[in-house]
Short mmCIF file of C-alpha atoms in Angstrom, two decimals:
data_model
loop_
_atom_site.label_atom_id
_atom_site.label_comp_id
_atom_site.label_asym_id
_atom_site.label_seq_id
_atom_site.Cartn_x
_atom_site.Cartn_y
_atom_site.Cartn_z
CA UNK F 1 73.47 116.31 350.17
CA UNK F 2 69.29 116.07 350.29
CA UNK F 3 68.37 118.58 352.50
CA UNK F 4 64.38 119.30 354.06
CA UNK F 5 62.77 115.89 353.09
CA UNK F 6 60.35 116.14 356.17
CA UNK F 7 60.76 112.65 358.01
CA UNK F 8 63.77 111.18 355.52
CA UNK F 9 66.46 113.75 356.79
CA UNK F 10 67.69 111.95 359.43
CA UNK F 11 68.43 109.45 356.67
CA UNK F 12 70.52 111.16 354.71
CA UNK F 13 72.35 112.41 357.75
CA UNK F 14 74.51 115.88 357.46
CA UNK F 15 78.16 114.92 356.82
CA UNK F 16 79.29 117.80 354.92
CA UNK F 17 81.10 119.52 358.13
CA UNK F 18 83.99 117.44 359.40
CA UNK F 19 84.59 114.40 358.99
CA UNK F 20 85.67 112.79 362.13
CA UNK F 21 82.46 114.54 363.84
CA UNK F 22 80.72 112.23 365.73
CA UNK F 23 77.44 110.32 363.47
CA UNK F 24 75.44 108.23 365.39
CA UNK F 25 75.76 104.79 363.98
CA UNK F 26 73.11 103.20 362.09
CA UNK F 27 72.61 100.09 364.46
CA UNK F 28 70.56 97.04 363.49
CA UNK F 29 66.88 97.28 364.81
CA UNK F 30 64.49 93.93 365.28
CA UNK F 31 62.02 94.59 363.02
CA UNK F 32 58.45 92.76 363.45
CA UNK F 33 56.78 90.88 360.01
CA UNK F 34 53.17 91.85 360.01
CA UNK F 35 52.39 90.99 357.60
CA UNK F 36 53.76 88.86 353.69
CA UNK F 37 52.62 89.14 350.43
CA UNK F 38 53.09 86.89 347.39
CA UNK F 39 53.71 89.61 344.09
CA UNK F 40 54.60 87.20 341.81
CA UNK F 41 55.26 83.62 341.49
CA UNK F 42 59.30 84.56 342.44
CA UNK F 43 58.98 87.92 344.23
CA UNK F 44 57.18 88.24 348.36
CA UNK F 45 56.23 91.10 350.28
CA UNK F 46 57.73 91.67 353.61
CA UNK F 47 55.57 93.99 355.53
CA UNK F 48 58.10 95.24 358.33
CA UNK F 49 56.90 96.84 361.29
CA UNK F 50 60.89 98.94 362.33
CA UNK F 51 60.83 100.21 365.96
CA UNK F 52 61.99 103.58 365.92
CA UNK F 53 61.78 104.16 362.31
CA UNK F 54 62.97 107.89 361.12
CA UNK F 55 61.41 107.58 357.52
CA UNK F 56 62.85 107.16 354.26
CA UNK F 57 63.29 109.18 351.23
CA UNK F 58 61.92 107.24 347.55
CA UNK F 59 64.78 105.36 346.55
CA UNK F 60 66.25 103.96 349.31
CA UNK F 61 67.18 100.57 350.54
CA UNK F 62 68.13 98.62 354.22
CA UNK F 63 70.93 96.11 354.38
CA UNK F 64 68.95 92.78 356.36
CA UNK F 65 70.86 90.80 358.51
CA UNK F 66 70.21 87.69 359.25
CA UNK F 67 72.26 85.11 362.34
CA UNK F 68 72.03 81.19 361.99
CA UNK F 69 72.53 79.92 366.45
CA UNK F 70 75.91 78.93 365.51
CA UNK F 71 77.05 82.66 364.91
CA UNK F 72 77.22 82.77 361.03
CA UNK F 73 75.83 85.99 359.62
CA UNK F 74 75.13 86.78 356.20
CA UNK F 75 74.09 90.43 355.18
CA UNK F 76 72.16 92.03 352.21
CA UNK F 77 70.86 95.17 351.27
CA UNK F 78 66.85 95.58 349.67
CA UNK F 79 65.22 98.19 348.57
CA UNK F 80 62.36 100.24 350.57
CA UNK F 81 59.07 99.97 347.99
CA UNK F 82 56.51 101.11 350.24
CA UNK F 83 56.26 105.73 350.09
CA UNK F 84 58.28 107.63 352.73
CA UNK F 85 55.41 107.96 355.31
CA UNK F 86 54.04 104.91 354.59
CA UNK F 87 52.99 102.81 358.77
CA UNK F 88 54.93 100.02 357.64
CA UNK F 89 58.28 99.10 355.56
CA UNK F 90 57.71 97.04 353.10
CA UNK F 91 60.61 95.01 351.09
CA UNK F 92 59.87 93.64 348.13
CA UNK F 93 62.33 90.50 348.03
CA UNK F 94 62.77 88.15 344.73
CA UNK F 95 63.63 84.51 345.07
CA UNK F 96 67.02 83.02 343.35
CA UNK F 97 66.76 79.02 343.68
CA UNK F 98 69.17 77.46 346.00
CA UNK F 99 70.25 81.29 347.13
CA UNK F 100 71.19 81.44 350.74
CA UNK F 101 68.45 84.70 351.74
CA UNK F 102 65.92 85.25 349.62
CA UNK F 103 64.25 81.31 350.07
CA UNK F 104 64.24 82.36 353.81
CA UNK F 105 62.68 85.76 353.46
CA UNK F 106 60.39 83.93 350.92
CA UNK F 107 59.11 80.79 352.39
CA UNK F 108 60.60 80.64 356.27
CA UNK F 109 60.07 83.96 357.45
CA UNK F 110 56.36 83.75 358.83
CA UNK F 111 54.47 87.33 360.68
CA UNK F 112 55.26 87.36 363.95
CA UNK F 113 59.19 86.73 363.11
CA UNK F 114 61.73 89.18 363.55
CA UNK F 115 63.73 90.18 361.36
CA UNK F 116 67.28 92.52 361.52
CA UNK F 117 67.17 95.52 359.73
CA UNK F 118 69.51 98.45 359.59
CA UNK F 119 68.28 101.96 357.53
CA UNK F 120 67.70 104.23 355.53
CA UNK F 121 70.75 103.65 353.37
CA UNK F 122 71.41 105.83 350.02
CA UNK F 123 71.07 108.94 349.35
CA UNK F 124 71.89 109.65 345.30
CA UNK F 125 69.11 107.16 344.13
CA UNK F 126 66.80 109.01 345.64
CA UNK F 127 63.24 111.20 344.51
CA UNK F 128 62.60 113.83 347.06
CA UNK F 129 59.13 114.74 347.41
CA UNK F 130 58.96 118.27 346.86
CA UNK F 131 60.70 117.68 343.63
CA UNK F 132 58.42 118.18 341.12
CA UNK F 133 60.28 117.95 337.85
CA UNK F 134 58.82 115.55 335.07
CA UNK F 135 60.23 112.01 335.96
CA UNK F 136 60.71 109.48 334.24
CA UNK F 137 61.34 105.71 335.55
CA UNK F 138 62.66 102.42 333.74
CA UNK F 139 62.92 100.01 335.53
CA UNK F 140 63.84 95.46 334.94
CA UNK F 141 62.77 92.82 336.54
CA UNK F 142 62.93 93.43 340.02
CA UNK F 143 64.45 96.84 339.93
CA UNK F 144 61.04 98.02 339.49
CA UNK F 145 60.95 98.22 343.59
CA UNK F 146 62.96 101.60 344.37
CA UNK F 147 61.19 103.14 341.26
CA UNK F 148 57.69 101.81 343.76
CA UNK F 149 58.48 103.46 346.26
CA UNK F 150 58.24 106.71 343.86
CA UNK F 151 55.91 106.11 342.69
CA UNK F 152 53.37 105.76 345.63
CA UNK F 153 55.23 108.59 346.56
CA UNK F 154 54.22 110.43 343.61
CA UNK F 155 50.19 108.77 343.52
CA UNK F 156 49.32 109.96 346.99
CA UNK F 157 50.64 113.15 346.38
CA UNK F 158 48.80 116.02 345.15
CA UNK F 159 51.66 116.50 343.02
CA UNK F 160 50.84 117.54 338.92
CA UNK F 161 54.17 116.21 337.83
CA UNK F 162 54.29 113.92 334.62
CA UNK F 163 55.60 110.21 336.17
CA UNK F 164 55.90 107.81 332.94
CA UNK F 165 57.13 104.27 334.51
CA UNK F 166 58.68 101.92 331.60
CA UNK F 167 58.73 98.08 333.26
CA UNK F 168 60.49 95.81 331.60
CA UNK F 169 59.75 92.19 332.58
CA UNK F 170 59.91 88.48 331.13
CA UNK F 171 56.11 87.75 330.84
CA UNK F 172 53.07 89.14 332.42
CA UNK F 173 52.82 86.79 335.73
CA UNK F 174 56.35 88.12 336.83
CA UNK F 175 55.25 92.07 336.32
CA UNK F 176 55.23 92.88 340.64
CA UNK F 177 52.55 95.29 341.78
CA UNK F 178 50.08 94.50 339.01
CA UNK F 179 47.15 95.58 340.26
CA UNK F 180 48.64 98.49 342.37
CA UNK F 181 50.03 99.99 338.86
CA UNK F 182 46.38 99.22 337.11
CA UNK F 183 44.87 101.58 339.54
CA UNK F 184 47.99 104.10 339.38
CA UNK F 185 47.25 104.50 335.52
CA UNK F 186 43.68 104.22 335.80
CA UNK F 187 43.59 107.07 338.53
CA UNK F 188 45.17 108.76 336.10
CA UNK F 189 48.49 109.35 338.34
CA UNK F 190 50.76 108.06 335.46
CA UNK F 191 52.01 106.29 332.60
CA UNK F 192 53.01 102.55 332.63
CA UNK F 193 54.42 100.96 329.80
CA UNK F 194 55.39 97.08 330.15
CA UNK F 195 58.01 95.87 328.04
CA UNK F 196 57.16 91.69 327.88
CA UNK F 197 60.68 90.22 327.02
CA UNK F 198 60.25 86.32 326.81
CA UNK F 199 56.30 86.24 326.70
CA UNK F 200 53.20 87.80 326.39
CA UNK F 201 49.86 87.28 326.03
CA UNK F 202 48.44 86.75 322.68
CA UNK F 203 45.90 89.53 322.40
CA UNK F 204 49.25 91.96 324.62
CA UNK F 205 48.36 94.88 323.60
CA UNK F 206 52.12 96.74 325.44
CA UNK F 207 55.57 95.77 323.87
CA UNK F 208 57.38 92.87 323.02
CA UNK F 209 60.32 93.14 323.08
CA UNK F 210 63.86 94.22 324.94
CA UNK F 211 64.14 98.30 325.88
CA UNK F 212 65.83 99.72 322.55
CA UNK F 213 66.61 102.90 321.31
CA UNK F 214 63.09 103.43 319.55
CA UNK F 215 60.41 102.16 322.62
CA UNK F 216 62.78 105.25 324.77
CA UNK F 217 61.88 108.16 322.01
CA UNK F 218 58.41 106.79 322.22
CA UNK F 219 57.84 106.86 326.30
CA UNK F 220 60.28 109.07 327.65
CA UNK F 221 59.44 112.50 328.63
CA UNK F 222 61.68 115.00 325.77
CA UNK F 223 64.87 115.86 327.40
CA UNK F 224 64.09 119.69 327.34
CA UNK F 225 60.89 119.20 329.68
CA UNK F 226 63.91 118.91 332.08
CA UNK F 227 63.13 115.73 334.07
CA UNK F 228 65.19 113.05 336.20
CA UNK F 229 65.48 109.17 334.49
CA UNK F 230 65.77 106.56 337.55
CA UNK F 231 66.94 103.25 336.03
CA UNK F 232 67.25 100.60 338.07
CA UNK F 233 67.92 96.66 337.01
CA UNK F 234 70.27 94.37 336.32
CA UNK F 235 73.91 96.04 334.38
CA UNK F 236 72.88 95.19 330.77
CA UNK F 237 69.66 96.73 330.37
CA UNK F 238 70.88 99.72 333.03
CA UNK F 239 74.05 100.39 330.89
CA UNK F 240 72.10 99.89 327.64
CA UNK F 241 69.17 102.30 329.15
CA UNK F 242 71.58 105.18 330.73
CA UNK F 243 73.30 105.02 327.22
CA UNK F 244 70.76 105.70 325.11
CA UNK F 245 68.84 108.78 327.66
CA UNK F 246 71.69 110.51 326.88
CA UNK F 247 72.47 109.08 322.79
CA UNK F 248 68.98 111.02 322.49
CA UNK F 249 69.16 114.24 324.92
CA UNK F 250 69.53 113.71 328.67
CA UNK F 251 72.11 115.36 330.32
CA UNK F 252 74.40 112.48 331.78
CA UNK F 253 73.78 114.06 335.19
CA UNK F 254 69.83 114.07 335.42
CA UNK F 255 69.97 110.52 334.63
CA UNK F 256 70.35 108.50 337.84
CA UNK F 257 70.86 104.23 338.00
CA UNK F 258 70.64 101.83 340.59
CA UNK F 259 72.11 98.39 339.21
CA UNK F 260 72.27 95.01 340.49
CA UNK F 261 71.41 91.48 339.11
CA UNK F 262 69.63 89.21 341.19
CA UNK F 263 70.74 89.41 345.28
CA UNK F 264 71.33 85.87 346.31
CA UNK V 1 73.20 98.57 371.99
CA UNK V 2 72.23 95.07 370.02
CA UNK V 3 75.63 93.65 371.28
CA UNK V 4 73.76 90.29 371.31
CA UNK V 5 72.47 89.44 367.66
CA UNK V 6 69.15 88.61 367.20
CA UNK V 7 68.71 85.00 366.07
CA UNK V 8 66.29 84.36 362.64
CA UNK V 9 64.36 81.75 363.25
CA UNK V 10 64.73 78.79 361.37
CA UNK V 11 67.69 80.47 359.69
CA UNK V 12 70.12 77.64 358.65
CA UNK V 13 71.36 79.40 355.85
CA UNK V 14 73.96 76.74 353.85
CA UNK V 15 77.58 77.73 354.92
CA UNK V 16 80.66 78.45 352.47
CA UNK V 17 82.71 76.34 351.75
CA UNK V 18 86.98 76.74 351.32
CA UNK V 19 86.93 80.53 350.83
CA UNK V 20 85.13 81.83 354.52
CA UNK V 21 88.55 83.11 355.88
CA UNK V 22 88.43 85.45 352.82
CA UNK V 23 85.51 86.92 353.15
CA UNK V 24 84.93 90.23 355.65
CA UNK V 25 82.15 90.07 358.19
CA UNK V 26 79.00 90.44 356.23
CA UNK V 27 79.47 89.75 352.65
CA UNK V 28 79.24 87.44 350.45
CA UNK V 29 81.37 85.75 347.65
CA UNK V 30 80.11 86.07 343.81
CA UNK V 31 82.15 84.67 341.26
CA UNK V 32 80.38 87.21 338.95
CA UNK V 33 81.57 90.36 338.61
CA UNK V 34 78.31 92.79 339.35
CA UNK V 35 78.29 96.48 338.18
CA UNK V 36 77.51 99.94 340.18
CA UNK V 37 77.85 103.49 339.68
CA UNK V 38 75.23 105.91 339.84
CA UNK V 39 75.19 107.40 336.40
CA UNK V 40 75.72 106.30 332.55
CA UNK V 41 79.34 105.13 332.17
CA UNK V 42 80.99 108.27 330.95
CA UNK V 43 83.66 107.59 327.71
CA UNK V 44 86.85 110.50 327.03
CA UNK V 45 88.24 109.11 323.84
CA UNK V 46 92.22 108.16 324.46
CA UNK V 47 93.53 111.48 322.86
CA UNK V 48 91.72 113.49 324.69
CA UNK V 49 92.18 111.86 327.91
CA UNK V 50 95.37 112.10 330.94
CA UNK V 51 95.68 111.84 334.26
CA UNK V 52 97.08 113.95 336.81
CA UNK V 53 97.89 114.17 340.50
CA UNK V 54 97.69 118.05 342.18
CA UNK V 55 99.85 118.95 345.45
CA UNK V 56 98.97 120.45 347.94
CA UNK V 57 100.86 123.90 347.08
CA UNK V 58 99.14 123.42 343.72
CA UNK V 59 101.86 121.92 341.46
CA UNK V 60 100.38 119.79 339.31
CA UNK V 61 101.95 116.63 336.86
CA UNK V 62 99.87 115.31 333.61
CA UNK V 63 100.07 112.22 331.67
CA UNK V 64 98.43 111.57 329.06
CA UNK V 65 96.99 108.20 327.80
CA UNK V 66 100.31 107.12 325.74
CA UNK V 67 102.60 108.82 328.99
CA UNK V 68 100.55 106.83 331.25
CA UNK V 69 100.11 103.47 329.23
CA UNK V 70 104.00 103.53 328.92
CA UNK V 71 105.00 103.39 332.69
CA UNK V 72 105.95 100.06 334.25
CA UNK V 73 103.17 98.23 335.11
CA UNK V 74 102.55 96.03 337.70
CA UNK V 75 100.25 92.82 338.14
CA UNK V 76 97.90 92.77 341.08
CA UNK V 77 95.72 89.55 341.82
CA UNK V 78 93.52 90.31 344.69
CA UNK V 79 89.91 89.69 346.90
CA UNK V 80 87.78 93.12 346.35
CA UNK V 81 84.75 93.98 348.76
CA UNK V 82 81.85 95.32 348.04
CA UNK V 83 80.04 97.44 350.52
CA UNK V 84 76.26 96.03 348.89
CA UNK V 85 77.80 92.97 350.00
CA UNK V 86 79.45 90.80 347.68
CA UNK V 87 83.16 90.03 347.86
CA UNK V 88 84.97 88.40 344.01
CA UNK V 89 88.67 86.60 345.25
CA UNK V 90 91.44 86.74 342.71
CA UNK V 91 91.14 89.15 340.16
CA UNK V 92 93.65 89.95 338.20
CA UNK V 93 94.74 93.64 337.25
CA UNK V 94 97.33 95.43 335.21
CA UNK V 95 98.12 98.85 336.22
CA UNK V 96 100.48 101.28 337.57
CA UNK V 97 101.34 101.35 341.13
CA UNK V 98 100.46 104.52 342.41
CA UNK V 99 103.66 105.10 344.13
CA UNK V 100 105.21 104.83 340.65
CA UNK V 101 102.88 108.09 340.28
CA UNK V 102 103.36 109.64 343.32
CA UNK V 103 107.49 108.93 343.48
CA UNK V 104 107.61 111.02 339.71
CA UNK V 105 105.40 113.73 340.99
CA UNK V 106 107.79 113.92 344.43
CA UNK V 107 109.58 115.35 341.13
CA UNK V 108 108.23 117.60 339.74
CA UNK V 109 108.29 119.41 343.05
CA UNK V 110 103.95 117.90 343.80
CA UNK V 111 103.81 118.31 347.85
CA UNK V 112 102.07 115.13 349.18
CA UNK V 113 99.84 115.60 351.91
CA UNK V 114 97.73 113.42 354.48
CA UNK V 115 94.91 112.49 352.35
CA UNK V 116 93.78 112.12 348.33
CA UNK V 117 90.48 112.93 346.60
CA UNK V 118 90.42 110.79 343.60
CA UNK V 119 88.48 112.54 340.51
CA UNK V 120 86.46 110.59 337.76
CA UNK V 121 84.86 111.67 334.31
CA UNK V 122 81.14 111.84 335.36
CA UNK V 123 81.90 113.90 338.55
CA UNK V 124 82.35 111.06 340.91
CA UNK V 125 85.17 111.44 343.84
CA UNK V 126 86.12 109.82 347.05
CA UNK V 127 88.53 109.91 350.05
CA UNK V 128 91.23 108.31 351.26
CA UNK V 129 94.16 108.85 353.27
CA UNK V 130 97.15 108.87 351.81
CA UNK V 131 98.35 105.63 353.58
CA UNK V 132 95.84 103.69 352.29
CA UNK V 133 97.28 104.46 348.54
CA UNK V 134 100.96 103.86 349.18
CA UNK V 135 102.97 101.87 350.46
CA UNK V 136 102.26 99.36 347.17
CA UNK V 137 98.82 99.16 348.27
CA UNK V 138 97.41 100.52 345.20
CA UNK V 139 97.25 100.93 341.64
CA UNK V 140 95.93 102.49 338.62
CA UNK V 141 94.33 99.81 336.76
CA UNK V 142 93.98 99.73 332.58
CA UNK V 143 93.99 96.17 332.78
CA UNK V 144 91.46 93.30 333.80
CA UNK V 145 91.99 90.13 333.18
CA UNK V 146 93.96 89.80 330.81
CA UNK V 147 92.47 92.62 328.64
CA UNK V 148 92.05 96.02 328.55
CA UNK V 149 89.54 97.67 331.63
CA UNK V 150 86.26 97.70 330.00
CA UNK V 151 84.21 100.92 330.11
CA UNK V 152 81.28 99.67 332.69
CA UNK V 153 84.22 98.35 334.68
CA UNK V 154 85.81 101.44 335.05
CA UNK V 155 88.12 101.68 331.95
CA UNK V 156 90.07 103.34 330.81
CA UNK V 157 91.55 103.68 333.80
CA UNK V 158 90.35 102.57 336.99
CA UNK V 159 91.98 103.04 341.09
CA UNK V 160 92.66 99.87 342.47
CA UNK V 161 92.59 100.13 346.81
CA UNK V 162 91.58 96.06 347.17
CA UNK V 163 91.96 96.48 351.00
CA UNK V 164 89.14 99.14 351.75
CA UNK V 165 85.60 98.55 349.55
CA UNK V 166 85.27 98.42 346.27
CA UNK V 167 83.72 102.74 345.91
CA UNK V 168 87.18 104.03 346.91
CA UNK V 169 88.70 102.22 343.72
CA UNK V 170 87.34 105.24 341.43
CA UNK V 171 85.90 104.12 338.05
CA UNK V 172 87.22 105.89 335.20
CA UNK V 173 89.59 107.61 337.63
CA UNK V 174 91.88 110.74 336.52
CA UNK V 175 93.12 112.25 338.38
CA UNK V 176 94.48 112.72 342.46
CA UNK V 177 94.12 115.68 344.51
CA UNK V 178 96.18 115.53 347.20
CA UNK V 179 94.59 117.23 350.37
CA UNK V 180 95.52 118.44 353.99
CA UNK V 181 92.75 117.51 355.21
CA UNK V 182 89.78 114.64 354.83
CA UNK V 183 87.26 115.71 351.96
CA UNK V 184 84.17 113.20 351.85
CA UNK V 185 83.61 112.88 348.80
CA UNK V 186 80.81 111.28 346.91
CA UNK V 187 79.18 108.64 348.51
CA UNK V 188 81.14 109.82 351.73
CA UNK V 189 79.10 112.94 352.07
CA UNK V 190 75.84 110.65 351.44
CA UNK V 191 76.14 108.25 354.35
CA UNK V 192 78.84 106.38 353.10
CA UNK V 193 82.22 105.60 355.93
CA UNK V 194 84.99 108.38 355.30
CA UNK V 195 87.46 105.11 355.79
CA UNK V 196 86.22 101.60 354.44
CA UNK V 197 87.83 98.79 356.01
CA UNK V 198 85.60 96.01 354.81
CA UNK V 199 87.35 94.21 357.90
CA UNK V 200 85.64 96.29 360.43
CA UNK V 201 83.10 96.60 358.55
CA UNK V 202 83.13 100.05 358.18
CA UNK V 203 80.08 100.95 355.51
CA UNK V 204 78.55 103.74 357.03
CA UNK V 205 79.35 107.09 358.33
CA UNK V 206 79.00 105.86 362.23
CA UNK V 207 80.32 102.33 362.42
CA UNK V 208 83.54 101.51 364.34
#
């Protein structure tokens, strides 16, 4: 149960009392697209103005619903990329070719359009703003999105907590939020390590392989620091990294995971 | 509030073909088998693994791995629906019916009640009304697609309640606690629905 998170508290909704208590339904709301931003060739950020947004916790997601004129409906879940307390809710969507929803969100939706959302949702893969434990974020591909919300929350706070991000992407062009990550590093707010798995610039100084045990031993804060790890990405990456962190001494309860393939 | 849905401008999705009648509202069909869980995959050696059912009277029945594996198995082919929106059709499982286990528990004076909490390695729990795991509707699955159930899909054993959202089908299940009252489990305490019927779209607390 998450308590005490300022505006995010409504999001979690205390259901510890009676299971039959009348919890209000999470209603669908028509958000307005304020802006769109291309992050990479395949990923676009939607900046949304959501009426009566109750606030969220870093790591939560929303459901998006698209209804066609004939009543046909499609829903998907997308992680929130913006920090809690931001003026707008930002979703970063990876375009999957020939899919049903992501090409619409990436290619058709324009500023001024409405889109239905409901949320925020999810109370486990979250980082509370008052949590000062060392933070280790591991992302693969668009799995970096909910981690970015956590990183942004930290970057804009005065917290001196140690924060590290290990981010695996296919190539340098596939790295989402590249400029902002550089700025966060330059400001000394976090350590960021990129692992490029397929292509890299000839002068690339970062990792040139998939995340493995040696890389985690080099980058992960020592388990004895009492930190918490959040891992988000495709299943093989999440499965492998979570197991390796336990092998190198992390308590399983301190490792939180969110797994997905790209959402069609 | 929003009884009339908002029409998404220019949304003309390819309509799914064929199986549409088997896909609950808001779901889409996938051919993959996505994996979702909240933490690392727990692994308990089979010689230390057991499965217990504890009644509301505290009576307990316990099976070792060999004992549970030796019970009669059924081979259900079922559609499954994850609250994260994917549905997968015609999945083939092998496992022991929960009816069989509860029948054996009754012979040991384990008292059955209105609700069940399934508990798993790693601390996961989920709650269901007893009526949702009896009458041929639920299994302790030990096989998937003709092979031993892989750890990432919940092996060695997972609960299988295909008519409810799949988070109810607890992975790495180690037993059932029969409770007088409904006791919300892991996701249910974090805002997910107590029952989770995909055909009524009971995703989150407060959904109808």
